[in-house]
Amino acid sequence: MKAIVTVIGKDKVGIVAGVSAKLAQLGLNIDDISQTVLDEFFTMMAVVSSEEKQDFTALRGELNELGEKLKVKINIQSSAIFD
């Protein structure tokens, strides 16, 4: 399974650490990552994968909960939608 994770919000300390720790906890490997700060906004895009099939509804729920804590918007999409 391959997916794209995007993160957008006001820049602050700990966003990358929080998101990467959560992805690892969920059994997702970060294959590639890009992040930047545009003006005062943090943006990140990561390609993640797992050898196991993942429940996207459950993943979205977990990442939405984390996003609320970090005050950012986190989205995950299957890479298959781009094929």
PDB file of C-alpha atoms in Angstrom:
ATOM      1  CA  MET A   1       0.000   0.000   0.000  1.00  0.00           C
ATOM      2  CA  LYS A   2       1.280   3.448  -0.942  1.00  0.00           C
ATOM      3  CA  ALA A   3      -0.290   6.724   0.127  1.00  0.00           C
ATOM      4  CA  ILE A   4       0.282  10.469   0.081  1.00  0.00           C
ATOM      5  CA  VAL A   5       0.127  12.395   3.354  1.00  0.00           C
ATOM      6  CA  THR A   6      -0.194  16.180   3.332  1.00  0.00           C
ATOM      7  CA  VAL A   7       0.105  18.498   6.313  1.00  0.00           C
ATOM      8  CA  ILE A   8      -0.716  22.231   6.276  1.00  0.00           C
ATOM      9  CA  GLY A   9      -0.913  24.752   9.099  1.00  0.00           C
ATOM     10  CA  LYS A  10       0.768  27.587  10.953  1.00  0.00           C
ATOM     11  CA  ASP A  11       4.440  26.798  11.451  1.00  0.00           C
ATOM     12  CA  LYS A  12       5.538  25.766  14.949  1.00  0.00           C
ATOM     13  CA  VAL A  13       7.985  23.423  16.636  1.00  0.00           C
ATOM     14  CA  GLY A  14       7.142  19.715  16.670  1.00  0.00           C
ATOM     15  CA  ILE A  15       4.972  19.203  13.591  1.00  0.00           C
ATOM     16  CA  VAL A  16       7.381  16.913  11.713  1.00  0.00           C
ATOM     17  CA  ALA A  17       8.232  15.032  14.909  1.00  0.00           C
ATOM     18  CA  GLY A  18       4.580  14.512  15.805  1.00  0.00           C
ATOM     19  CA  VAL A  19       3.490  13.415  12.343  1.00  0.00           C
ATOM     20  CA  SER A  20       6.450  11.096  11.741  1.00  0.00           C
ATOM     21  CA  ALA A  21       6.008   9.455  15.165  1.00  0.00           C
ATOM     22  CA  LYS A  22       2.303   8.880  14.467  1.00  0.00           C
ATOM     23  CA  LEU A  23       3.010   7.419  11.020  1.00  0.00           C
ATOM     24  CA  ALA A  24       5.509   4.987  12.568  1.00  0.00           C
ATOM     25  CA  GLN A  25       2.996   4.049  15.272  1.00  0.00           C
ATOM     26  CA  LEU A  26       0.439   3.311  12.524  1.00  0.00           C
ATOM     27  CA  GLY A  27       2.916   1.032  10.741  1.00  0.00           C
ATOM     28  CA  LEU A  28       3.580   3.398   7.849  1.00  0.00           C
ATOM     29  CA  ASN A  29       7.081   3.921   6.464  1.00  0.00           C
ATOM     30  CA  ILE A  30       8.063   7.343   5.096  1.00  0.00           C
ATOM     31  CA  ASP A  31       9.494   6.648   1.636  1.00  0.00           C
ATOM     32  CA  ASP A  32       9.951  10.289   0.625  1.00  0.00           C
ATOM     33  CA  ILE A  33       9.223  13.601   2.308  1.00  0.00           C
ATOM     34  CA  SER A  34       9.266  17.268   1.400  1.00  0.00           C
ATOM     35  CA  GLN A  35       8.502  20.135   3.715  1.00  0.00           C
ATOM     36  CA  THR A  36       8.788  23.878   3.583  1.00  0.00           C
ATOM     37  CA  VAL A  37       7.519  27.010   5.231  1.00  0.00           C
ATOM     38  CA  LEU A  38       5.654  29.436   2.963  1.00  0.00           C
ATOM     39  CA  ASP A  39       5.430  32.788   4.693  1.00  0.00           C
ATOM     40  CA  GLU A  40       4.223  31.600   8.126  1.00  0.00           C
ATOM     41  CA  PHE A  41       2.586  28.377   6.942  1.00  0.00           C
ATOM     42  CA  PHE A  42       4.134  24.936   7.249  1.00  0.00           C
ATOM     43  CA  THR A  43       3.519  22.519   4.365  1.00  0.00           C
ATOM     44  CA  MET A  44       4.595  18.902   4.130  1.00  0.00           C
ATOM     45  CA  MET A  45       4.006  16.128   1.647  1.00  0.00           C
ATOM     46  CA  ALA A  46       5.138  12.574   2.274  1.00  0.00           C
ATOM     47  CA  VAL A  47       4.888   9.340   0.333  1.00  0.00           C
ATOM     48  CA  VAL A  48       4.261   6.541   2.822  1.00  0.00           C
ATOM     49  CA  SER A  49       3.944   2.796   2.419  1.00  0.00           C
ATOM     50  CA  SER A  50       3.077  -0.347   4.284  1.00  0.00           C
ATOM     51  CA  GLU A  51       3.489  -3.976   3.365  1.00  0.00           C
ATOM     52  CA  GLU A  52       0.099  -4.602   4.966  1.00  0.00           C
ATOM     53  CA  LYS A  53      -3.265  -3.449   3.658  1.00  0.00           C
ATOM     54  CA  GLN A  54      -4.426  -0.414   5.658  1.00  0.00           C
ATOM     55  CA  ASP A  55      -7.898   0.845   6.558  1.00  0.00           C
ATOM     56  CA  PHE A  56      -7.939   4.417   5.218  1.00  0.00           C
ATOM     57  CA  THR A  57     -10.976   5.354   7.313  1.00  0.00           C
ATOM     58  CA  ALA A  58      -9.108   4.388  10.489  1.00  0.00           C
ATOM     59  CA  LEU A  59      -5.917   6.122   9.303  1.00  0.00           C
ATOM     60  CA  ARG A  60      -7.833   9.325   8.538  1.00  0.00           C
ATOM     61  CA  GLY A  61      -9.415   9.236  11.981  1.00  0.00           C
ATOM     62  CA  GLU A  62      -6.054   8.846  13.713  1.00  0.00           C
ATOM     63  CA  LEU A  63      -4.443  11.579  11.620  1.00  0.00           C
ATOM     64  CA  ASN A  64      -7.403  13.954  12.063  1.00  0.00           C
ATOM     65  CA  GLU A  65      -7.110  13.530  15.830  1.00  0.00           C
ATOM     66  CA  LEU A  66      -3.381  14.288  15.677  1.00  0.00           C
ATOM     67  CA  GLY A  67      -4.045  17.282  13.416  1.00  0.00           C
ATOM     68  CA  GLU A  68      -6.414  18.744  15.992  1.00  0.00           C
ATOM     69  CA  LYS A  69      -3.747  18.388  18.691  1.00  0.00           C
ATOM     70  CA  LEU A  70      -1.063  19.965  16.498  1.00  0.00           C
ATOM     71  CA  LYS A  71      -3.486  22.572  15.059  1.00  0.00           C
ATOM     72  CA  VAL A  72      -2.755  21.511  11.460  1.00  0.00           C
ATOM     73  CA  LYS A  73      -4.770  19.826   8.705  1.00  0.00           C
ATOM     74  CA  ILE A  74      -3.526  16.316   7.871  1.00  0.00           C
ATOM     75  CA  ASN A  75      -4.845  14.366   4.898  1.00  0.00           C
ATOM     76  CA  ILE A  76      -4.021  10.894   3.590  1.00  0.00           C
ATOM     77  CA  GLN A  77      -4.910   9.571   0.134  1.00  0.00           C
ATOM     78  CA  SER A  78      -4.159   6.306  -1.597  1.00  0.00           C
ATOM     79  CA  SER A  79      -1.596   6.777  -4.350  1.00  0.00           C
ATOM     80  CA  ALA A  80      -3.858   4.581  -6.515  1.00  0.00           C
ATOM     81  CA  ILE A  81      -6.174   7.565  -7.119  1.00  0.00           C
ATOM     82  CA  PHE A  82      -3.417   9.115  -9.221  1.00  0.00           C
ATOM     83  CA  ASP A  83      -2.999   6.065 -11.500  1.00  0.00           C
TER      84      ASP A  83
END
